[in-house]
CSV table of C-alpha atoms in Angstrom, one decimal:
chain,number,residue,atom,x,y,z
A,1,ILE,CA,13.4,-12.2,-26.1
A,2,GLU,CA,11.1,-14.8,-25.2
A,3,GLU,CA,13.5,-16.8,-23.1
A,4,ASP,CA,14.5,-13.5,-21.4
A,5,LEU,CA,11.1,-13.0,-20.5
A,6,TYR,CA,10.8,-16.1,-18.5
A,7,ARG,CA,14.3,-15.8,-17.3
A,8,ILE,CA,15.5,-19.4,-17.6
A,9,PRO,CA,19.2,-20.1,-16.5
A,10,MET,CA,20.6,-22.3,-19.2
A,11,SER,CA,23.6,-20.3,-20.8
A,12,ASN,CA,26.0,-22.7,-18.9
A,13,GLU,CA,26.2,-26.2,-17.6
A,14,ILE,CA,28.2,-28.6,-15.3
A,15,VAL,CA,27.7,-32.3,-14.6
A,16,LEU,CA,28.2,-34.0,-11.4
A,17,LYS,CA,29.5,-37.6,-12.3
A,18,GLY,CA,30.4,-40.6,-10.0
A,19,HIS,CA,27.3,-42.9,-10.2
A,20,SER,CA,27.7,-45.9,-12.1
A,21,LYS,CA,23.8,-46.5,-12.8
A,22,VAL,CA,20.8,-44.0,-13.4
A,23,VAL,CA,20.5,-41.2,-10.8
A,24,SER,CA,17.1,-41.4,-9.5
A,25,THR,CA,16.7,-38.4,-7.1
A,26,VAL,CA,18.5,-35.0,-6.3
A,27,ALA,CA,17.9,-32.9,-3.3
A,28,ILE,CA,19.5,-29.5,-2.7
A,29,ASP,CA,19.6,-27.7,0.6
A,30,HIS,CA,17.7,-24.5,1.4
A,31,SER,CA,20.9,-22.5,1.2
A,32,GLY,CA,22.0,-24.1,-2.1
A,33,SER,CA,25.4,-25.2,-1.2
A,34,ARG,CA,25.0,-29.0,-0.7
A,35,ILE,CA,23.5,-31.4,-3.2
A,36,LEU,CA,22.5,-35.2,-2.6
A,37,SER,CA,22.2,-37.4,-5.6
A,38,GLY,CA,20.8,-40.8,-5.1
A,39,SER,CA,21.1,-43.6,-7.6
A,40,TYR,CA,20.1,-47.2,-8.6
A,41,ASP,CA,23.6,-48.2,-8.0
A,42,TYR,CA,22.4,-48.4,-4.1
A,43,THR,CA,24.5,-45.2,-3.1
A,44,PHE,CA,24.0,-41.7,-2.5
A,45,ARG,CA,26.7,-39.0,-3.1
A,46,MET,CA,27.2,-36.0,-1.2
A,47,TYR,CA,28.6,-32.6,-3.3
A,48,ASP,CA,29.3,-29.4,-1.5
A,49,PHE,CA,29.7,-26.3,-3.9
A,50,GLN,CA,32.1,-24.7,-1.2
A,51,GLY,CA,34.3,-27.5,-0.9
A,52,MET,CA,34.4,-28.5,-4.7
A,53,ASN,CA,36.8,-27.4,-7.3
A,54,SER,CA,36.3,-27.7,-11.1
A,55,LYS,CA,36.9,-31.5,-10.9
A,56,LEU,CA,33.4,-31.5,-9.1
A,57,ALA,CA,34.2,-34.6,-7.1
A,58,SER,CA,31.7,-35.8,-4.3
A,59,PHE,CA,33.1,-35.6,-0.7
A,60,ARG,CA,31.1,-38.6,0.5
A,61,GLN,CA,29.4,-41.7,-0.9
A,62,LEU,CA,27.3,-44.0,1.3
A,63,GLU,CA,25.1,-47.0,0.8
A,64,PRO,CA,22.2,-46.9,3.0
A,65,PHE,CA,20.6,-50.3,2.5
A,66,GLU,CA,22.6,-53.0,0.9
A,67,GLY,CA,21.2,-54.2,-2.6
A,68,HIS,CA,18.3,-51.7,-2.6
A,69,GLN,CA,18.1,-48.6,-5.0
A,70,VAL,CA,17.9,-45.2,-3.6
A,71,ARG,CA,14.5,-43.8,-4.6
A,72,THR,CA,14.1,-40.3,-2.7
A,73,ILE,CA,16.1,-37.9,-0.8
A,74,SER,CA,14.6,-35.1,1.2
A,75,TRP,CA,16.0,-32.3,3.4
A,76,SER,CA,14.7,-31.2,6.5
A,77,PRO,CA,13.4,-27.6,7.0
A,78,THR,CA,16.6,-26.5,8.6
A,79,SER,CA,18.8,-28.4,6.3
A,80,ASP,CA,20.5,-29.9,9.4
A,81,ARG,CA,19.4,-33.6,8.5
A,82,PHE,CA,18.0,-35.4,5.6
A,83,LEU,CA,15.7,-38.4,4.9
A,84,CYS,CA,16.7,-41.4,2.6
A,85,VAL,CA,14.1,-43.5,1.2
A,86,THR,CA,15.3,-46.8,-0.7
A,87,GLY,CA,13.6,-49.9,-2.0
A,88,SER,CA,13.6,-51.5,1.4
A,89,ALA,CA,10.9,-51.1,3.8
A,90,GLN,CA,12.9,-48.8,6.3
A,91,ALA,CA,13.6,-45.3,5.8
A,92,LYS,CA,16.8,-43.8,7.3
A,93,ILE,CA,17.7,-40.4,8.6
A,94,TYR,CA,21.2,-38.9,8.2
A,95,ASP,CA,22.8,-35.8,9.6
A,96,ARG,CA,24.1,-33.1,7.4
A,97,ASP,CA,27.7,-34.7,7.2
A,98,GLY,CA,26.3,-38.2,6.3
A,99,LEU,CA,26.5,-39.9,9.7
A,100,THR,CA,23.3,-42.2,10.5
A,101,LEU,CA,21.2,-41.1,13.2
A,102,GLY,CA,18.6,-44.0,13.0
A,103,GLU,CA,16.4,-45.9,10.8
A,104,PHE,CA,12.5,-46.6,11.2
A,105,VAL,CA,11.2,-49.9,12.1
A,106,LYS,CA,9.8,-52.4,9.8
A,107,GLY,CA,6.3,-53.9,10.3
A,108,ASP,CA,5.1,-57.5,10.9
A,109,MET,CA,4.2,-58.7,7.2
A,110,TYR,CA,1.7,-61.3,8.7
A,111,ILE,CA,-0.6,-58.7,10.0
A,112,ARG,CA,-3.3,-58.0,7.5
A,113,ASP,CA,-4.6,-54.8,8.9
A,114,LEU,CA,-1.9,-52.2,7.9
A,115,LYS,CA,-3.2,-50.0,10.8
A,116,ASN,CA,-2.0,-52.5,13.3
A,117,THR,CA,1.5,-52.8,12.0
A,118,LYS,CA,4.5,-50.6,13.6
A,119,GLY,CA,6.0,-49.7,10.1
A,120,HIS,CA,5.9,-50.4,6.5
A,121,ILE,CA,5.9,-54.1,5.3
A,122,CYS,CA,6.9,-53.7,1.7
A,123,GLY,CA,9.6,-51.5,-0.1
A,124,LEU,CA,9.3,-47.8,-0.1
A,125,THR,CA,8.6,-45.8,-3.1
A,126,SER,CA,8.7,-42.1,-1.9
A,127,GLY,CA,9.1,-39.6,1.1
A,128,GLU,CA,9.4,-36.2,1.8
A,129,TRP,CA,10.2,-34.2,5.0
A,130,ASN,CA,7.4,-31.9,6.5
A,131,PRO,CA,8.5,-28.5,5.0
A,132,LYS,CA,7.6,-26.8,8.2
A,133,GLU,CA,7.8,-29.3,11.1
A,134,LYS,CA,11.3,-30.2,12.0
A,135,GLU,CA,10.2,-33.7,13.4
A,136,THR,CA,7.6,-35.1,11.0
A,137,ILE,CA,8.1,-37.0,7.8
A,138,LEU,CA,6.0,-38.6,5.4
A,139,THR,CA,6.5,-42.0,3.6
A,140,ALA,CA,4.7,-44.0,0.7
A,141,SER,CA,5.2,-47.8,0.0
A,142,GLU,CA,4.2,-50.7,-2.1
A,143,ASP,CA,2.4,-52.1,0.8
A,144,GLY,CA,-0.5,-49.6,0.0
A,145,SER,CA,-0.2,-47.1,2.7
A,146,LEU,CA,1.2,-43.7,3.7
A,147,ARG,CA,2.8,-43.2,6.9
A,148,LEU,CA,3.5,-40.0,9.3
A,149,TRP,CA,6.6,-40.4,11.6
A,150,ASP,CA,8.2,-38.6,14.5
A,151,VAL,CA,12.0,-38.4,13.8
A,152,THR,CA,12.5,-38.7,17.7
A,153,ASP,CA,10.7,-42.0,17.8
A,154,PHE,CA,12.1,-44.8,15.3
A,155,LYS,CA,10.0,-47.7,16.8
A,156,THR,CA,6.6,-46.8,15.4
A,157,GLN,CA,4.8,-44.3,13.2
A,158,LYS,CA,2.5,-41.7,14.3
A,159,GLN,CA,-0.3,-42.2,12.0
A,160,VAL,CA,-1.1,-44.8,8.9
A,161,ILE,CA,-3.3,-43.6,5.9
A,162,LYS,CA,-5.0,-45.9,3.8
A,163,PRO,CA,-6.1,-44.6,0.3
A,164,LYS,CA,-9.7,-45.1,-0.9
A,165,LEU,CA,-9.8,-47.7,-3.2
A,166,ALA,CA,-12.4,-48.8,-5.9
A,167,ARG,CA,-11.8,-52.4,-5.1
A,168,PRO,CA,-10.4,-53.8,-2.0
A,169,ALA,CA,-6.9,-55.0,-3.2
A,170,ARG,CA,-3.2,-54.0,-2.0
A,171,THR,CA,-2.3,-51.3,-4.3
A,172,PRO,CA,0.8,-49.4,-4.0
A,173,VAL,CA,1.2,-45.7,-3.5
A,174,THR,CA,4.0,-44.8,-5.9
A,175,ALA,CA,4.3,-40.9,-5.0
A,176,CYS,CA,3.6,-38.6,-2.0
A,177,ALA,CA,4.2,-34.9,-1.3
A,178,TRP,CA,3.5,-32.0,1.3
A,179,ASN,CA,2.0,-28.8,0.3
A,180,ARG,CA,4.5,-25.8,1.3
A,181,GLU,CA,2.7,-25.0,4.7
A,182,GLY,CA,2.7,-28.7,5.7
A,183,LYS,CA,-1.0,-28.8,6.2
A,184,SER,CA,-2.0,-31.2,3.3
A,185,ILE,CA,-0.7,-34.5,2.1
A,186,ALA,CA,-1.0,-35.8,-1.7
A,187,GLY,CA,-0.7,-39.4,-2.8
A,188,GLY,CA,-0.4,-41.0,-5.9
A,189,ILE,CA,-2.1,-44.3,-6.1
A,190,GLY,CA,-1.2,-47.4,-8.3
A,191,ASP,CA,-4.7,-47.2,-9.8
A,192,GLY,CA,-4.0,-43.8,-11.3
A,193,SER,CA,-6.0,-41.8,-8.8
A,194,ILE,CA,-4.6,-38.8,-6.8
A,195,GLN,CA,-5.9,-38.1,-3.2
A,196,ILE,CA,-5.2,-35.3,-0.8
A,197,TRP,CA,-5.6,-35.3,2.8
A,198,ASN,CA,-5.9,-32.0,4.8
A,199,ILE,CA,-4.4,-32.4,8.3
A,200,LYS,CA,-6.9,-31.4,10.9
A,201,PRO,CA,-8.3,-32.6,14.2
A,202,GLY,CA,-9.7,-36.1,14.0
A,203,TRP,CA,-8.7,-36.5,10.5
A,204,GLY,CA,-8.3,-40.2,9.1
A,205,SER,CA,-8.0,-42.2,6.0
A,206,ARG,CA,-11.0,-40.6,4.0
A,207,PRO,CA,-9.4,-38.1,1.5
A,208,ASP,CA,-10.6,-34.5,1.4
A,209,ILE,CA,-9.8,-34.6,-2.5
A,210,TYR,CA,-10.3,-37.4,-4.6
A,211,VAL,CA,-9.5,-37.6,-8.2
A,212,GLU,CA,-10.4,-40.9,-9.5
A,213,LYS,CA,-8.9,-41.1,-13.1
A,214,GLY,CA,-6.1,-38.7,-12.4
A,215,HIS,CA,-3.9,-40.7,-14.8
A,216,ALA,CA,-4.0,-43.9,-16.8
A,217,ASP,CA,-0.6,-45.4,-15.6
A,218,ASP,CA,1.5,-45.4,-12.4
A,219,ILE,CA,2.1,-41.7,-11.1
A,220,THR,CA,6.0,-41.1,-10.7
A,221,GLY,CA,5.9,-37.3,-9.1
A,222,LEU,CA,3.6,-35.2,-7.2
A,223,LYS,CA,4.5,-31.5,-6.3
A,224,PHE,CA,2.6,-28.5,-4.8
A,225,THR,CA,3.3,-25.1,-6.3
A,226,ALA,CA,4.7,-22.4,-4.2
A,227,ASP,CA,1.3,-20.7,-3.3
A,228,GLY,CA,-0.5,-24.2,-2.6
A,229,GLN,CA,-2.9,-23.5,-5.2
A,230,ILE,CA,-1.7,-26.1,-7.9
A,231,LEU,CA,-0.9,-29.7,-7.5
A,232,LEU,CA,1.4,-31.0,-10.2
A,233,SER,CA,1.4,-34.5,-11.3
A,234,ARG,CA,3.6,-36.8,-13.6
A,235,SER,CA,3.1,-40.3,-14.9
A,236,PHE,CA,4.2,-42.9,-16.9
A,237,ASP,CA,0.9,-42.5,-19.2
A,238,GLY,CA,3.0,-39.7,-20.9
A,239,THR,CA,0.6,-36.9,-20.1
A,240,LEU,CA,1.5,-33.9,-17.6
A,241,LYS,CA,-1.1,-32.6,-15.5
A,242,GLN,CA,-0.8,-28.8,-14.4
A,243,LEU,CA,3.1,-29.1,-14.9
A,244,ILE,CA,5.5,-26.2,-15.0
A,245,PHE,CA,8.6,-28.0,-16.1
A,246,THR,CA,9.4,-31.5,-16.7
A,247,GLY,CA,11.9,-34.1,-17.7
A,248,ILE,CA,11.3,-36.0,-20.8
A,249,SER,CA,12.6,-39.4,-21.4
A,250,VAL,CA,14.2,-40.9,-24.6
A,251,GLU,CA,11.6,-42.7,-26.9
A,252,ARG,CA,12.9,-45.6,-29.1
A,253,GLU,CA,11.7,-44.2,-32.5
A,254,SER,CA,12.3,-40.7,-31.5
A,255,SER,CA,15.6,-38.9,-32.8
A,256,SER,CA,15.7,-36.5,-29.7
A,257,GLY,CA,17.3,-37.1,-26.5
A,258,GLY,CA,16.5,-36.2,-22.9
A,259,LEU,CA,15.0,-33.1,-22.5
A,260,LEU,CA,13.7,-30.4,-20.0
A,261,CYS,CA,10.4,-28.6,-21.0
A,262,PHE,CA,9.3,-25.6,-19.4
A,263,TYR,CA,5.4,-24.5,-19.6
A,264,ASP,CA,3.6,-21.3,-19.0
A,265,ARG,CA,1.5,-22.0,-15.9
A,266,LYS,CA,-1.4,-19.9,-16.8
A,267,LYS,CA,-1.8,-20.7,-20.6
A,268,PHE,CA,-0.3,-24.1,-20.2
A,269,GLU,CA,1.9,-23.6,-23.3
A,270,LEU,CA,5.5,-25.1,-24.2
A,271,VAL,CA,7.8,-22.1,-23.6
A,272,SER,CA,11.3,-23.7,-23.9
A,273,LYS,CA,12.8,-27.1,-24.4
A,274,VAL,CA,16.4,-27.7,-23.4
A,275,GLY,CA,18.6,-30.8,-24.4
A,276,ILE,CA,20.2,-32.1,-21.5
A,277,SER,CA,21.5,-35.6,-22.8
A,278,PRO,CA,21.5,-37.0,-26.4
A,279,THR,CA,21.4,-40.6,-25.0
A,280,TYR,CA,19.8,-40.8,-21.5
A,281,SER,CA,16.5,-39.9,-20.2
A,282,VAL,CA,15.8,-37.2,-17.7
A,283,ILE,CA,14.7,-38.8,-14.4
A,284,CYS,CA,14.3,-36.1,-11.8
A,285,CYS,CA,14.6,-32.3,-12.0
A,286,ALA,CA,14.4,-29.5,-9.5
A,287,TRP,CA,14.9,-25.6,-9.8
A,288,HIS,CA,16.2,-24.1,-6.9
A,289,PRO,CA,14.7,-20.6,-6.1
A,290,LYS,CA,17.6,-19.0,-4.0
A,291,ILE,CA,20.4,-19.7,-6.2
A,292,ASN,CA,18.4,-19.8,-9.5
A,293,GLN,CA,19.8,-23.1,-10.8
A,294,VAL,CA,18.1,-25.9,-12.5
A,295,PHE,CA,19.2,-29.3,-11.8
A,296,ALA,CA,18.3,-32.6,-13.7
A,297,THR,CA,19.3,-36.0,-13.4
A,298,VAL,CA,20.2,-38.8,-16.0
A,299,GLY,CA,21.6,-42.1,-16.6
A,300,ASP,CA,21.0,-45.7,-17.7
A,301,LYS,CA,22.5,-49.4,-16.4
A,302,LYS,CA,26.1,-48.2,-16.8
A,303,GLU,CA,26.3,-44.5,-15.5
A,304,GLY,CA,24.5,-41.6,-14.0
A,305,GLY,CA,25.1,-38.0,-13.6
A,306,THR,CA,23.5,-34.7,-12.5
A,307,HIS,CA,23.4,-31.8,-14.9
A,308,ILE,CA,23.3,-28.3,-13.4
A,309,LEU,CA,22.1,-25.4,-15.8
A,310,TYR,CA,23.0,-21.9,-14.8
A,311,ASP,CA,23.5,-18.5,-16.1
A,312,PRO,CA,26.3,-16.4,-14.9
A,313,SER,CA,24.2,-13.2,-15.0
A,314,LEU,CA,20.9,-14.7,-13.6
A,315,SER,CA,22.2,-17.4,-11.1
A,316,GLN,CA,24.3,-16.8,-7.8
A,317,ARG,CA,26.6,-18.9,-6.0
A,318,GLY,CA,26.1,-22.6,-6.4
A,319,ALA,CA,27.9,-23.9,-9.4
A,320,LEU,CA,29.5,-20.5,-9.9
A,321,VAL,CA,31.4,-20.8,-6.8
A,322,CYS,CA,33.3,-24.1,-8.0
A,323,VAL,CA,33.5,-23.8,-11.6
A,324,GLY,CA,36.1,-20.9,-11.5
A,325,ARG,CA,38.1,-22.8,-8.9
A,326,ALA,CA,40.7,-25.0,-10.6
A,327,PRO,CA,42.3,-27.9,-9.0
A,328,ARG,CA,45.5,-27.1,-7.3
A,329,LYS,CA,48.8,-28.1,-9.3
A,330,GLN,CA,51.3,-30.2,-7.2
A,331,SER,CA,54.4,-28.2,-6.6
A,332,VAL,CA,57.9,-29.7,-6.5
A,333,ASP,CA,58.2,-28.9,-2.8
A,334,ASP,CA,55.2,-30.9,-1.8
A,335,PHE,CA,56.0,-33.5,0.7
A,336,GLU,CA,53.7,-35.6,2.6
A,337,LEU,CA,54.6,-38.1,5.4
A,338,LYS,CA,53.1,-41.5,5.0
A,339,PRO,CA,51.7,-42.6,8.5
A,340,VAL,CA,53.1,-46.0,9.6
A,341,ILE,CA,50.0,-48.1,10.4
A,342,HIS,CA,50.7,-51.3,12.6
A,343,HIS,CA,48.0,-53.8,12.2
A,344,PRO,CA,49.5,-57.1,14.1
A,345,HIS,CA,46.0,-58.9,14.0
A,346,ALA,CA,45.4,-58.5,10.4
A,347,LEU,CA,44.6,-61.4,8.1
A,348,PRO,CA,47.6,-62.8,6.3
A,349,LEU,CA,46.7,-61.3,2.9
A,350,PHE,CA,46.7,-57.7,4.3
A,351,ARG,CA,49.8,-58.1,6.8
A,352,ASP,CA,52.8,-56.1,6.2
A,353,GLN,CA,56.1,-57.9,4.9
A,354,PRO,CA,58.4,-58.8,7.6
A,355,THR,CA,61.5,-56.8,7.8
A,356,ARG,CA,65.1,-58.2,6.7
A,357,LYS,CA,66.0,-59.0,10.1
A,358,ARG,CA,63.0,-60.7,10.9
A,359,GLN,CA,63.2,-62.8,7.8
A,360,ARG,CA,66.9,-63.8,8.7
A,361,GLU,CA,65.8,-64.7,12.2
A,362,LYS,CA,63.0,-66.7,10.5
A,363,ALA,CA,65.4,-68.5,8.1
A,364,LEU,CA,68.0,-69.3,10.8
A,365,LYS,CA,65.1,-71.7,12.6
A,366,ASP,CA,64.2,-73.2,9.4
A,367,PRO,CA,66.1,-76.4,9.2
A,368,LEU,CA,66.0,-76.6,5.2
A,369,LYS,CA,67.2,-72.9,4.9
A,370,SER,CA,69.7,-72.9,7.8
A,371,HIS,CA,71.5,-76.3,7.0
A,372,LYS,CA,75.2,-76.6,6.2
A,373,PRO,CA,76.0,-76.5,2.8
A,374,GLU,CA,77.1,-79.9,1.3
A,375,LEU,CA,81.0,-80.4,0.6
A,376,PRO,CA,82.0,-80.9,-3.1
A,377,VAL,CA,81.8,-84.4,-4.1
A,378,THR,CA,85.2,-86.2,-4.9
A,379,GLY,CA,85.3,-88.9,-7.3
A,380,PRO,CA,82.6,-89.8,-10.1
A,381,GLY,CA,79.8,-88.0,-8.3
A,382,PHE,CA,76.3,-89.3,-7.1
A,383,GLY,CA,72.9,-88.6,-6.3
A,384,GLY,CA,72.5,-86.3,-9.4
A,385,ARG,CA,75.7,-84.3,-8.4
A,386,VAL,CA,78.7,-84.1,-10.5
A,387,GLY,CA,82.2,-85.1,-9.2
A,388,SER,CA,84.8,-82.5,-8.8
A,389,THR,CA,87.9,-84.6,-9.8
A,390,LYS,CA,87.7,-83.7,-13.3
A,391,GLY,CA,86.1,-80.3,-12.7
A,392,SER,CA,82.7,-79.1,-13.6
A,393,LEU,CA,80.7,-80.2,-16.6
A,394,LEU,CA,82.1,-77.5,-19.0
A,395,THR,CA,85.5,-78.4,-17.9
A,396,GLN,CA,84.8,-82.0,-18.5
A,397,TYR,CA,83.4,-81.1,-22.1
A,398,LEU,CA,86.5,-79.0,-22.9
A,399,LEU,CA,88.8,-81.7,-21.9
A,400,LYS,CA,87.1,-84.4,-24.1
A,401,GLN,CA,87.1,-82.0,-27.0
A,402,GLY,CA,90.7,-81.2,-26.6
A,403,GLY,CA,91.4,-85.0,-26.4
A,404,LEU,CA,92.6,-85.0,-22.9
A,405,ILE,CA,90.0,-87.6,-21.6
A,406,LYS,CA,90.1,-90.6,-23.7
A,407,GLU,CA,86.5,-92.6,-23.9
A,408,THR,CA,87.8,-96.0,-24.1
A,409,TRP,CA,84.3,-97.7,-24.3
A,410,MET,CA,83.8,-96.6,-27.8
A,411,GLU,CA,86.7,-98.7,-29.3
A,412,GLU,CA,86.3,-101.7,-27.0
A,413,ASP,CA,84.5,-104.9,-27.9
A,414,PRO,CA,81.5,-105.3,-25.5
A,415,ARG,CA,82.0,-109.3,-25.4
A,416,GLU,CA,85.6,-108.8,-24.2
A,417,ALA,CA,84.5,-106.4,-21.6
A,418,ILE,CA,82.1,-108.5,-20.0
A,419,LEU,CA,84.7,-111.7,-20.2
A,420,LYS,CA,87.1,-109.4,-18.3
A,421,TYR,CA,84.9,-110.3,-15.3
A,422,ALA,CA,84.4,-113.8,-15.7
A,423,ASP,CA,87.5,-115.0,-13.4
A,424,VAL,CA,86.4,-112.5,-10.8
A,425,ALA,CA,82.7,-113.5,-11.0
A,426,ALA,CA,83.7,-117.2,-10.4
A,427,LYS,CA,86.3,-116.9,-7.7
A,428,ASP,CA,84.0,-114.5,-5.7
A,429,PRO,CA,80.2,-114.7,-6.5
A,430,LYS,CA,77.9,-112.4,-5.3
A,431,TYR,CA,74.1,-111.8,-5.0
A,432,ILE,CA,72.2,-114.4,-6.9
A,433,ALA,CA,75.0,-116.4,-8.6
A,434,PRO,CA,75.8,-118.5,-5.2
A,435,ALA,CA,72.1,-119.4,-4.7
A,436,TYR,CA,71.9,-121.2,-8.2
A,437,SER,CA,75.7,-122.5,-8.5
A,438,GLN,CA,74.5,-126.2,-7.7
A,439,THR,CA,71.6,-126.2,-10.3
A,440,GLN,CA,73.1,-124.1,-13.1
A,441,PRO,CA,74.4,-125.8,-16.2
A,442,GLU,CA,77.8,-125.1,-17.3
A,443,THR,CA,78.3,-122.1,-19.4
A,444,ILE,CA,79.3,-122.3,-22.9
A,445,PHE,CA,80.7,-119.6,-24.9
A,446,GLU,CA,80.8,-119.5,-28.5
A,447,LYS,CA,84.3,-120.2,-29.9
A,448,SER,CA,85.7,-117.4,-32.0
A,449,ASP,CA,85.8,-118.0,-35.8
A,450,SER,CA,89.6,-117.7,-35.9
A,451,GLU,CA,89.7,-120.8,-33.5
A,452,SER,CA,87.4,-122.7,-35.8
A,453,GLU,CA,89.4,-121.9,-38.7
A,454,ASP,CA,92.7,-123.3,-37.2
């Protein structure tokens, strides 16, 4: 009964997977049909409820800035473009289909006064599109400034806002937000203070509202309520200030996993807890008013996902559109013609294998491959090749075994075999013998035993 009172859609759940690290931000367009999820794996993915089936695959994945984490994504008021904030100093603008429209300029890091730079000089931490004006965006950075930009001019910002600080030091701005009317800006500063500026003629860096000790640690998120009366803040210090619902991270000693906690705004009492993941922390969450579905991102160093909670009786469209749409089964009659791609200037590694005809033509030009085969060797053989007089090696082996080839050297006396050539060597000396013929002593062979006996 208590849950029905607050009408939280949580009976069903789907998970959008694909990222290899924690999902740090999620943005849903105003119609609730297209989702953007940014991750610490340096990419953001685009999902479309109308085009997805129950496999829930993204239709596009992009890497905005090589080697930089995606921190925040924000849709324009008309959802035709979106802002992507990464760990680099330059924010990027994309159109609805993920095509890059431009990136804002980086400032000169050697200029001490931030007001004289044309852009941020350190990594960005957060950013948001003005909810009412199509051309204005807000960014916050580790360089200690907030900046307003005009989307039509990527070369310099419209205004630089330097927060009020207790001590003059470069303190990062960790979070920023517009109110729903686009008339006020809130900034969460690294010293734990929350500062609000009202946009009016002649306004500057002096904040209209200054909460000195808002939190004891870095502020990780700021959000105005729909009526603009309450500012919500979230911090690493473990406290929630004026929060309606938030994601909870996994604690080391705790037995519970990542949760979503829903609070009553007026009484500030815990109304409901929803377990999202047993092992991962909830990083970013959003409740879309039009389709009435709750989004929560989770992940770690190895994978990340976006959990979508919905209730078929309370929610409409969004996840309900694609969940019932099973992926099409392949038919036996399916046929797809593979296109032939010719790329003559490709690197050797990626080049197509030559055709048989081309290979033959190439082989004919090769002197080694196209030489005439050598004729069979007659006689005993040479150069490692076996002679063909007595047939092949196998034939020779069989003939020996059969006794047709007689090996005479086995029965012959070696001394007799050498002396057989003594007369020939004396008559026709070759090589070394003639050179030493005058100086050599007379050769004396040992007489056989039989002669001595005689």
